[in-house]
């Protein structure tokens, strides 16, 4: 039986809520360009306290200071797909997957090389 919380109206509502939160954080704090790349809203120029590592994806919004090359954005678009699939369960599932990006299933799925975790 299919899980009604995955790839469902419930998960998509969570993704839309997360996207609204990402916009509420990214738009006012961005001092750089805000642009849309293949459905991913990229907010750049943000202060480093907003995210860990080079940036973070919240719903369909990528929050970063300046880590917005083509490969990274390809990596982040996979995270958007994950947000749509898992909705508001995504932050908990991501935390449970662990802080080590080399072992975090969400980072592995998004592509460690594109994410800048391995060369």
Short mmCIF file of N, CA, C and O in Angstrom, two decimals:
data_model
loop_
_atom_site.label_atom_id
_atom_site.label_comp_id
_atom_site.label_asym_id
_atom_site.label_seq_id
_atom_site.Cartn_x
_atom_site.Cartn_y
_atom_site.Cartn_z
N UNK A 1 0.84 -1.19 0.00
CA UNK A 1 0.00 0.00 0.00
C UNK A 1 0.88 1.24 0.00
O UNK A 1 1.87 1.31 0.70
N UNK A 2 0.48 2.21 -0.76
CA UNK A 2 1.23 3.46 -0.88
C UNK A 2 1.03 4.33 0.35
O UNK A 2 -0.06 4.45 0.88
N UNK A 3 2.12 4.95 0.80
CA UNK A 3 2.06 5.85 1.96
C UNK A 3 1.36 7.15 1.54
O UNK A 3 1.84 7.85 0.64
N UNK A 4 0.25 7.52 2.20
CA UNK A 4 -0.51 8.71 1.80
C UNK A 4 0.22 10.03 2.12
O UNK A 4 -0.20 11.08 1.67
N UNK A 5 1.32 9.96 2.88
CA UNK A 5 2.05 11.18 3.22
C UNK A 5 3.18 11.47 2.25
O UNK A 5 3.76 12.55 2.28
N UNK A 6 3.51 10.52 1.36
CA UNK A 6 4.60 10.71 0.41
C UNK A 6 4.03 10.96 -0.97
O UNK A 6 3.11 10.28 -1.42
N UNK A 7 4.59 11.94 -1.66
CA UNK A 7 4.13 12.28 -3.01
C UNK A 7 2.61 12.40 -3.05
O UNK A 7 1.93 11.82 -3.88
N UNK A 8 2.09 13.16 -2.12
CA UNK A 8 0.64 13.29 -1.98
C UNK A 8 0.26 14.76 -1.84
O UNK A 8 1.11 15.63 -1.79
N UNK A 9 -1.03 15.00 -1.72
CA UNK A 9 -1.50 16.36 -1.47
C UNK A 9 -0.95 16.88 -0.15
O UNK A 9 -0.64 18.07 -0.02
N UNK A 10 -0.80 16.01 0.83
CA UNK A 10 -0.26 16.41 2.14
C UNK A 10 1.20 16.84 2.01
O UNK A 10 1.60 17.90 2.52
N UNK A 11 2.00 16.04 1.32
CA UNK A 11 3.42 16.40 1.18
C UNK A 11 3.58 17.66 0.33
O UNK A 11 4.43 18.50 0.62
N UNK A 12 2.76 17.80 -0.68
CA UNK A 12 2.85 18.99 -1.53
C UNK A 12 2.43 20.25 -0.76
O UNK A 12 3.01 21.32 -0.96
N UNK A 13 1.47 20.13 0.12
CA UNK A 13 1.09 21.27 0.97
C UNK A 13 2.26 21.66 1.87
O UNK A 13 2.54 22.85 2.07
N UNK A 14 2.96 20.66 2.41
CA UNK A 14 4.13 20.93 3.23
C UNK A 14 5.24 21.60 2.43
O UNK A 14 5.91 22.52 2.90
N UNK A 15 5.43 21.14 1.19
CA UNK A 15 6.43 21.75 0.30
C UNK A 15 6.08 23.21 0.01
O UNK A 15 6.95 24.09 0.06
N UNK A 16 4.80 23.48 -0.26
CA UNK A 16 4.38 24.86 -0.51
C UNK A 16 4.57 25.73 0.72
O UNK A 16 5.01 26.88 0.62
N UNK A 17 4.25 25.18 1.91
CA UNK A 17 4.47 25.93 3.15
C UNK A 17 5.95 26.22 3.33
O UNK A 17 6.35 27.35 3.66
N UNK A 18 6.80 25.20 3.12
CA UNK A 18 8.25 25.38 3.26
C UNK A 18 8.75 26.43 2.26
O UNK A 18 9.62 27.26 2.60
N UNK A 19 8.22 26.41 1.05
CA UNK A 19 8.61 27.41 0.04
C UNK A 19 8.25 28.82 0.52
O UNK A 19 9.05 29.75 0.39
N UNK A 20 7.07 28.96 1.11
CA UNK A 20 6.66 30.27 1.66
C UNK A 20 7.62 30.71 2.77
O UNK A 20 8.00 31.89 2.84
N UNK A 21 8.02 29.78 3.62
CA UNK A 21 8.99 30.10 4.68
C UNK A 21 10.32 30.51 4.07
O UNK A 21 10.93 31.50 4.49
N UNK A 22 10.78 29.75 3.07
CA UNK A 22 12.03 30.09 2.39
C UNK A 22 12.00 31.47 1.78
O UNK A 22 12.96 32.25 1.89
N UNK A 23 10.88 31.82 1.15
CA UNK A 23 10.74 33.16 0.57
C UNK A 23 10.70 34.23 1.66
O UNK A 23 11.28 35.31 1.49
N UNK A 24 10.03 33.93 2.77
CA UNK A 24 9.94 34.90 3.87
C UNK A 24 11.30 35.18 4.49
O UNK A 24 11.54 36.28 5.01
N UNK A 25 12.19 34.22 4.43
CA UNK A 25 13.56 34.41 4.93
C UNK A 25 14.44 35.01 3.85
O UNK A 25 15.16 35.98 4.09
N UNK A 26 14.39 34.44 2.65
CA UNK A 26 15.32 34.81 1.60
C UNK A 26 15.12 36.18 0.99
O UNK A 26 16.09 36.90 0.75
N UNK A 27 13.89 36.54 0.75
CA UNK A 27 13.65 37.82 0.06
C UNK A 27 14.09 39.02 0.90
O UNK A 27 14.87 39.85 0.42
N UNK A 28 13.68 39.13 2.15
CA UNK A 28 14.11 40.33 2.90
C UNK A 28 15.60 40.33 3.27
O UNK A 28 16.18 41.41 3.41
N UNK A 29 16.21 39.16 3.43
CA UNK A 29 17.62 39.11 3.85
C UNK A 29 18.61 39.11 2.69
O UNK A 29 19.81 39.31 2.90
N UNK A 30 18.12 38.89 1.49
CA UNK A 30 19.00 38.82 0.33
C UNK A 30 19.56 40.19 -0.01
O UNK A 30 18.82 41.16 -0.12
N UNK A 31 20.88 40.23 -0.17
CA UNK A 31 21.52 41.47 -0.64
C UNK A 31 22.05 41.27 -2.05
O UNK A 31 22.65 42.18 -2.62
N UNK A 32 21.83 40.09 -2.60
CA UNK A 32 22.28 39.78 -3.96
C UNK A 32 21.08 39.57 -4.86
O UNK A 32 19.95 39.96 -4.52
N UNK A 33 21.33 38.94 -5.97
CA UNK A 33 20.27 38.67 -6.93
C UNK A 33 19.30 37.63 -6.40
O UNK A 33 19.68 36.69 -5.74
N UNK A 34 18.04 37.81 -6.76
CA UNK A 34 17.02 36.78 -6.55
C UNK A 34 16.56 36.40 -7.94
O UNK A 34 16.15 37.25 -8.73
N UNK A 35 16.70 35.11 -8.25
CA UNK A 35 16.33 34.67 -9.60
C UNK A 35 15.72 33.28 -9.53
O UNK A 35 15.86 32.59 -8.53
N UNK A 36 15.04 32.90 -10.60
CA UNK A 36 14.44 31.57 -10.69
C UNK A 36 15.19 30.81 -11.78
O UNK A 36 15.32 31.28 -12.90
N UNK A 37 15.70 29.62 -11.40
CA UNK A 37 16.45 28.76 -12.31
C UNK A 37 15.75 27.41 -12.33
O UNK A 37 15.81 26.67 -11.34
N UNK A 38 15.07 27.10 -13.41
CA UNK A 38 14.36 25.82 -13.54
C UNK A 38 13.47 25.51 -12.33
O UNK A 38 13.51 24.41 -11.79
N UNK A 39 12.71 26.49 -11.90
CA UNK A 39 11.78 26.29 -10.79
C UNK A 39 12.39 26.47 -9.40
O UNK A 39 11.67 26.43 -8.41
N UNK A 40 13.69 26.65 -9.32
CA UNK A 40 14.37 26.87 -8.05
C UNK A 40 14.57 28.36 -7.85
O UNK A 40 15.18 29.04 -8.69
N UNK A 41 14.03 28.91 -6.76
CA UNK A 41 14.22 30.32 -6.44
C UNK A 41 15.55 30.44 -5.71
O UNK A 41 15.74 29.85 -4.65
N UNK A 42 16.47 31.19 -6.29
CA UNK A 42 17.81 31.33 -5.73
C UNK A 42 17.92 32.72 -5.09
O UNK A 42 17.85 33.73 -5.78
N UNK A 43 18.08 32.74 -3.77
CA UNK A 43 18.27 33.99 -3.04
C UNK A 43 19.73 34.04 -2.61
O UNK A 43 20.18 33.20 -1.82
N UNK A 44 20.47 35.00 -3.13
CA UNK A 44 21.90 35.08 -2.82
C UNK A 44 22.19 36.33 -2.01
O UNK A 44 21.35 37.21 -1.85
N UNK A 45 23.42 36.37 -1.48
CA UNK A 45 23.83 37.51 -0.66
C UNK A 45 23.32 37.44 0.76
O UNK A 45 23.30 38.46 1.46
N UNK A 46 22.92 36.27 1.21
CA UNK A 46 22.39 36.15 2.57
C UNK A 46 23.52 36.05 3.60
O UNK A 46 24.61 35.58 3.28
N UNK A 47 23.26 36.46 4.83
CA UNK A 47 24.27 36.32 5.88
C UNK A 47 24.49 34.84 6.20
O UNK A 47 23.58 34.02 6.07
N UNK A 48 25.70 34.51 6.60
CA UNK A 48 26.07 33.11 6.83
C UNK A 48 25.28 32.44 7.95
O UNK A 48 25.17 31.22 7.98
N UNK A 49 24.73 33.19 8.89
CA UNK A 49 23.99 32.57 9.99
C UNK A 49 22.67 31.94 9.53
O UNK A 49 22.07 31.17 10.26
N UNK A 50 22.26 32.22 8.31
CA UNK A 50 20.99 31.70 7.80
C UNK A 50 21.09 30.22 7.45
O UNK A 50 20.10 29.49 7.51
N UNK A 51 22.28 29.73 7.11
CA UNK A 51 22.44 28.36 6.62
C UNK A 51 23.77 27.79 7.09
O UNK A 51 24.67 28.52 7.49
N UNK A 52 23.87 26.46 7.05
CA UNK A 52 25.13 25.77 7.26
C UNK A 52 25.76 25.49 5.91
O UNK A 52 25.08 25.49 4.89
N UNK A 53 27.02 25.18 5.89
CA UNK A 53 27.73 24.85 4.65
C UNK A 53 27.61 26.00 3.65
O UNK A 53 27.65 27.15 4.02
N UNK A 54 27.38 25.67 2.37
CA UNK A 54 27.34 26.70 1.33
C UNK A 54 25.97 27.29 1.07
O UNK A 54 25.83 28.30 0.40
N UNK A 55 24.95 26.66 1.61
CA UNK A 55 23.58 27.14 1.42
C UNK A 55 22.61 26.06 1.86
O UNK A 55 23.01 24.97 2.25
N UNK A 56 21.33 26.38 1.80
CA UNK A 56 20.32 25.39 2.17
C UNK A 56 19.08 25.59 1.32
O UNK A 56 18.77 26.69 0.88
N UNK A 57 18.39 24.50 1.10
CA UNK A 57 17.16 24.50 0.31
C UNK A 57 15.98 24.36 1.27
O UNK A 57 15.94 23.45 2.08
N UNK A 58 15.03 25.28 1.16
CA UNK A 58 13.80 25.24 1.96
C UNK A 58 12.65 25.26 0.96
O UNK A 58 12.40 26.29 0.33
N UNK A 59 11.99 24.13 0.80
CA UNK A 59 10.96 24.03 -0.23
C UNK A 59 11.61 24.19 -1.60
O UNK A 59 12.51 23.44 -1.95
N UNK A 60 11.19 25.20 -2.34
CA UNK A 60 11.78 25.48 -3.66
C UNK A 60 12.71 26.69 -3.63
O UNK A 60 12.99 27.28 -4.66
N UNK A 61 13.17 27.06 -2.45
CA UNK A 61 14.01 28.25 -2.30
C UNK A 61 15.41 27.83 -1.83
O UNK A 61 15.54 27.11 -0.83
N UNK A 62 16.42 28.27 -2.55
CA UNK A 62 17.80 28.01 -2.17
C UNK A 62 18.38 29.28 -1.58
O UNK A 62 18.42 30.33 -2.23
N UNK A 63 18.81 29.19 -0.33
CA UNK A 63 19.36 30.33 0.40
C UNK A 63 20.88 30.18 0.46
O UNK A 63 21.40 29.18 0.95
N UNK A 64 21.60 31.19 -0.03
CA UNK A 64 23.06 31.13 -0.06
C UNK A 64 23.66 32.53 -0.03
O UNK A 64 22.95 33.51 -0.23
N UNK A 65 24.94 32.58 0.23
CA UNK A 65 25.65 33.84 0.09
C UNK A 65 26.11 33.98 -1.35
O UNK A 65 25.76 34.91 -2.04
N UNK A 66 26.89 33.00 -1.83
CA UNK A 66 27.43 33.10 -3.18
C UNK A 66 27.72 31.73 -3.81
O UNK A 66 28.35 31.65 -4.85
N UNK A 67 27.23 30.68 -3.22
CA UNK A 67 27.46 29.32 -3.71
C UNK A 67 26.33 28.92 -4.67
O UNK A 67 25.43 28.17 -4.32
N UNK A 68 26.37 29.47 -5.88
CA UNK A 68 25.23 29.28 -6.78
C UNK A 68 25.64 28.95 -8.22
O UNK A 68 24.99 29.37 -9.17
N UNK A 69 26.69 28.14 -8.35
CA UNK A 69 27.10 27.69 -9.68
C UNK A 69 26.12 26.67 -10.25
O UNK A 69 25.24 26.16 -9.55
N UNK A 70 26.28 26.37 -11.51
CA UNK A 70 25.35 25.47 -12.21
C UNK A 70 25.26 24.10 -11.54
O UNK A 70 24.18 23.54 -11.40
N UNK A 71 26.39 23.53 -11.14
CA UNK A 71 26.39 22.19 -10.53
C UNK A 71 25.67 22.21 -9.19
O UNK A 71 24.90 21.30 -8.88
N UNK A 72 25.93 23.23 -8.41
CA UNK A 72 25.26 23.33 -7.10
C UNK A 72 23.76 23.47 -7.29
O UNK A 72 22.98 22.83 -6.57
N UNK A 73 23.34 24.26 -8.25
CA UNK A 73 21.91 24.44 -8.48
C UNK A 73 21.26 23.15 -8.97
O UNK A 73 20.12 22.86 -8.61
N UNK A 74 21.98 22.34 -9.74
CA UNK A 74 21.46 21.03 -10.14
C UNK A 74 21.26 20.17 -8.89
O UNK A 74 20.24 19.49 -8.74
N UNK A 75 22.21 20.20 -7.98
CA UNK A 75 22.13 19.48 -6.70
C UNK A 75 20.91 19.96 -5.90
O UNK A 75 20.14 19.16 -5.38
N UNK A 76 20.74 21.25 -5.82
CA UNK A 76 19.64 21.81 -5.02
C UNK A 76 18.28 21.50 -5.63
O UNK A 76 17.30 21.34 -4.92
N UNK A 77 18.19 21.39 -6.95
CA UNK A 77 16.91 21.03 -7.58
C UNK A 77 16.48 19.62 -7.19
O UNK A 77 15.28 19.35 -7.11
N UNK A 78 17.43 18.74 -6.91
CA UNK A 78 17.07 17.41 -6.40
C UNK A 78 16.45 17.56 -5.02
O UNK A 78 15.48 16.88 -4.68
N UNK A 79 16.99 18.46 -4.22
CA UNK A 79 16.41 18.70 -2.89
C UNK A 79 14.97 19.22 -3.01
O UNK A 79 14.12 18.89 -2.18
N UNK A 80 14.69 20.02 -4.02
CA UNK A 80 13.31 20.49 -4.24
C UNK A 80 12.39 19.29 -4.47
O UNK A 80 11.30 19.21 -3.89
N UNK A 81 12.83 18.34 -5.28
CA UNK A 81 12.06 17.12 -5.52
C UNK A 81 11.85 16.35 -4.21
O UNK A 81 10.76 15.83 -3.96
N UNK A 82 12.87 16.31 -3.37
CA UNK A 82 12.75 15.65 -2.07
C UNK A 82 11.73 16.37 -1.19
O UNK A 82 10.91 15.72 -0.53
N UNK A 83 11.77 17.69 -1.19
CA UNK A 83 10.79 18.46 -0.42
C UNK A 83 9.37 18.15 -0.89
O UNK A 83 8.46 18.02 -0.09
N UNK A 84 9.17 18.07 -2.22
CA UNK A 84 7.83 17.76 -2.74
C UNK A 84 7.39 16.36 -2.30
O UNK A 84 6.23 16.13 -2.01
N UNK A 85 8.32 15.43 -2.27
CA UNK A 85 7.99 14.05 -1.90
C UNK A 85 7.68 13.91 -0.41
O UNK A 85 6.73 13.24 -0.03
N UNK A 86 8.47 14.57 0.43
CA UNK A 86 8.35 14.36 1.88
C UNK A 86 7.65 15.50 2.62
O UNK A 86 7.28 15.33 3.78
N UNK A 87 7.48 16.65 2.00
CA UNK A 87 6.80 17.77 2.65
C UNK A 87 7.49 18.19 3.92
O UNK A 87 8.73 18.20 4.01
N UNK A 88 6.70 18.49 4.93
CA UNK A 88 7.26 19.00 6.18
C UNK A 88 7.95 17.91 7.00
O UNK A 88 8.55 18.20 8.04
N UNK A 89 7.90 16.66 6.56
CA UNK A 89 8.69 15.62 7.20
C UNK A 89 10.16 15.73 6.79
O UNK A 89 11.04 15.16 7.45
N UNK A 90 10.45 16.48 5.74
CA UNK A 90 11.81 16.58 5.21
C UNK A 90 12.82 17.03 6.26
O UNK A 90 13.88 16.40 6.39
N UNK A 91 12.59 18.08 7.03
CA UNK A 91 13.61 18.48 8.01
C UNK A 91 13.92 17.38 9.03
O UNK A 91 15.09 17.15 9.36
N UNK A 92 12.91 16.69 9.49
CA UNK A 92 13.13 15.61 10.46
C UNK A 92 13.88 14.44 9.80
O UNK A 92 14.86 13.93 10.35
N UNK A 93 13.44 14.04 8.62
CA UNK A 93 14.10 12.94 7.92
C UNK A 93 15.55 13.28 7.59
O UNK A 93 16.45 12.44 7.72
N UNK A 94 15.78 14.52 7.20
CA UNK A 94 17.13 14.97 6.89
C UNK A 94 18.01 14.91 8.14
O UNK A 94 19.14 14.43 8.10
N UNK A 95 17.48 15.39 9.25
CA UNK A 95 18.24 15.36 10.51
C UNK A 95 18.55 13.92 10.93
O UNK A 95 19.66 13.62 11.38
N UNK A 96 17.58 13.04 10.77
CA UNK A 96 17.78 11.64 11.13
C UNK A 96 18.82 10.96 10.22
O UNK A 96 19.48 10.01 10.62
N UNK A 97 18.96 11.47 8.99
CA UNK A 97 19.95 10.92 8.06
C UNK A 97 21.37 11.27 8.46
O UNK A 97 22.31 10.66 7.95
N UNK A 98 21.54 12.23 9.35
CA UNK A 98 22.86 12.54 9.88
C UNK A 98 23.52 13.76 9.27
O UNK A 98 23.18 14.19 8.18
N UNK A 99 24.48 14.30 10.01
CA UNK A 99 25.17 15.53 9.60
C UNK A 99 26.29 15.29 8.60
O UNK A 99 26.74 16.22 7.95
N UNK A 100 26.75 14.06 8.49
CA UNK A 100 27.83 13.75 7.55
C UNK A 100 27.23 13.65 6.14
O UNK A 100 26.51 12.71 5.83
N UNK A 101 27.53 14.62 5.27
CA UNK A 101 26.92 14.61 3.94
C UNK A 101 27.29 13.37 3.12
O UNK A 101 26.53 12.95 2.26
N UNK A 102 28.44 12.77 3.41
CA UNK A 102 28.85 11.59 2.65
C UNK A 102 28.00 10.38 2.98
O UNK A 102 27.98 9.40 2.22
N UNK A 103 27.28 10.43 4.10
CA UNK A 103 26.42 9.32 4.51
C UNK A 103 24.94 9.71 4.57
O UNK A 103 24.09 8.86 4.82
N UNK A 104 24.66 10.97 4.37
CA UNK A 104 23.28 11.45 4.40
C UNK A 104 22.61 11.06 3.08
O UNK A 104 23.03 11.50 2.01
N UNK A 105 21.58 10.23 3.15
CA UNK A 105 20.94 9.71 1.94
C UNK A 105 20.39 10.80 1.03
O UNK A 105 20.36 10.65 -0.19
N UNK A 106 19.99 11.93 1.59
CA UNK A 106 19.45 13.02 0.78
C UNK A 106 20.56 13.72 -0.01
O UNK A 106 20.36 14.11 -1.16
N UNK A 107 21.72 13.89 0.62
CA UNK A 107 22.85 14.49 -0.07
C UNK A 107 23.41 13.54 -1.12
O UNK A 107 23.77 13.96 -2.22
N UNK A 108 23.49 12.25 -0.78
CA UNK A 108 23.97 11.26 -1.75
C UNK A 108 23.05 11.26 -2.97
O UNK A 108 23.52 11.28 -4.11
N UNK A 109 21.73 11.24 -2.75
CA UNK A 109 20.79 11.24 -3.86
C UNK A 109 20.92 12.50 -4.72
O UNK A 109 20.78 12.45 -5.94
N UNK A 110 21.18 13.65 -4.08
CA UNK A 110 21.30 14.91 -4.81
C UNK A 110 22.61 15.01 -5.58
O UNK A 110 22.73 15.83 -6.49
N UNK A 111 23.58 14.18 -5.22
CA UNK A 111 24.87 14.18 -5.92
C UNK A 111 25.94 14.86 -5.10
O UNK A 111 25.95 16.09 -5.00
N UNK A 112 26.81 14.07 -4.52
CA UNK A 112 27.86 14.61 -3.65
C UNK A 112 28.83 15.52 -4.42
O UNK A 112 29.24 16.55 -3.91
N UNK A 113 29.15 15.14 -5.65
CA UNK A 113 30.06 15.96 -6.43
C UNK A 113 29.44 17.31 -6.78
O UNK A 113 30.07 18.35 -6.60
N UNK A 114 28.19 17.28 -7.27
CA UNK A 114 27.51 18.53 -7.61
C UNK A 114 27.34 19.42 -6.38
O UNK A 114 27.38 20.64 -6.47
N UNK A 115 27.15 18.79 -5.22
CA UNK A 115 26.98 19.56 -3.99
C UNK A 115 28.29 20.09 -3.41
O UNK A 115 28.29 20.82 -2.44
N UNK A 116 29.41 19.68 -4.01
CA UNK A 116 30.70 20.16 -3.55
C UNK A 116 31.25 19.40 -2.36
O UNK A 116 32.15 19.86 -1.67
N UNK A 117 30.74 18.19 -2.12
CA UNK A 117 31.18 17.41 -0.98
C UNK A 117 32.36 16.51 -1.31
O UNK A 117 33.10 16.11 -0.42
N UNK A 118 32.53 16.14 -2.56
CA UNK A 118 33.68 15.36 -3.01
C UNK A 118 34.16 15.93 -4.34
O UNK A 118 33.40 16.58 -5.05
N UNK A 119 35.38 15.69 -4.65
CA UNK A 119 35.96 16.21 -5.90
C UNK A 119 36.14 15.10 -6.89
O UNK A 119 36.43 14.01 -6.59
#
